[in-house]
């Protein structure tokens, strides 16, 4: 209700892995579907990252069947994809999962996709972004609602999720890969956050969530404010450096990030150093120079106009 995530008549696809967060989400949506007047479906994606992952699929399928909820499943051998094409295991798994959920939602006419991100996930994400040197956009963490994607339990802590499951006698599956501290998120989850909570603030989850909300709104304002610097022609987005070069550094940085986003379609793997390198091209004397970005893109100053192109 706070974020107006659901409306009467909505068709909601819940992403259900079988873990405690997604199972709590599924049961909460079951409780609210009649009151709020929406139709519920469940989707499960098998990343084939564990020998017993097929049991998770069967568990979620049986749960959906028991509650007469439409069930959809998909799978990909993510470790094999990473071995063949490279990339980060977590990022590839996430991309495959999101692609699957988006495809099912489109095919089956679900207008909303609900995921089980919690307050703990929010805090972990903010800390991950902080450690990687993110700005306002990154520190904004996980938005409660973006387009068709909703996170109904984003302000509920994991201990409260587990209490809800215990009190209801609700079974769930455990993913042992969540204990692997070789992964950054798991090190933050099992080591850093407990340390911060015990030694610095027992309300660290809420404080990091508040920080995320502040930074999301800050980033939203800057995007709105700096879009005026981005133009477009038949070659794609462009920036006329004469309009930008005398503006404050904060405006320049946000305009550059927005320009890169418009060109690439995303900002993955774009660091502060990349942004600064492109920003230096705003100096008209930089004509002829170029900056190479991850993914084979390059930004260059062509006669006082910043342009982007995909390298062949």
Coordinates of C-alpha atoms in Angstrom, one line a residue, residues 4 7 24 53 124 159-160 176 210-211 215 232 276-277 296:
X4 CA 1.0 1.3 -4.4
X7 CA -4.1 -2.7 -7.9
X24 CA 7.2 -15.9 2.8
X53 CA 18.4 -27.9 -7.5
X124 CA 23.7 -6.0 1.7
X159 CA 14.6 -12.5 11.2
X160 CA 11.0 -11.4 10.8
X176 CA 23.8 -24.0 0.6
X210 CA 17.0 5.0 4.8
X211 CA 20.3 5.8 3.1
X215 CA 20.1 8.3 -2.5
X232 CA 19.8 12.5 -30.2
X276 CA 35.7 10.8 -15.1
X277 CA 37.6 9.8 -18.3
X296 CA 33.4 -2.7 -26.5

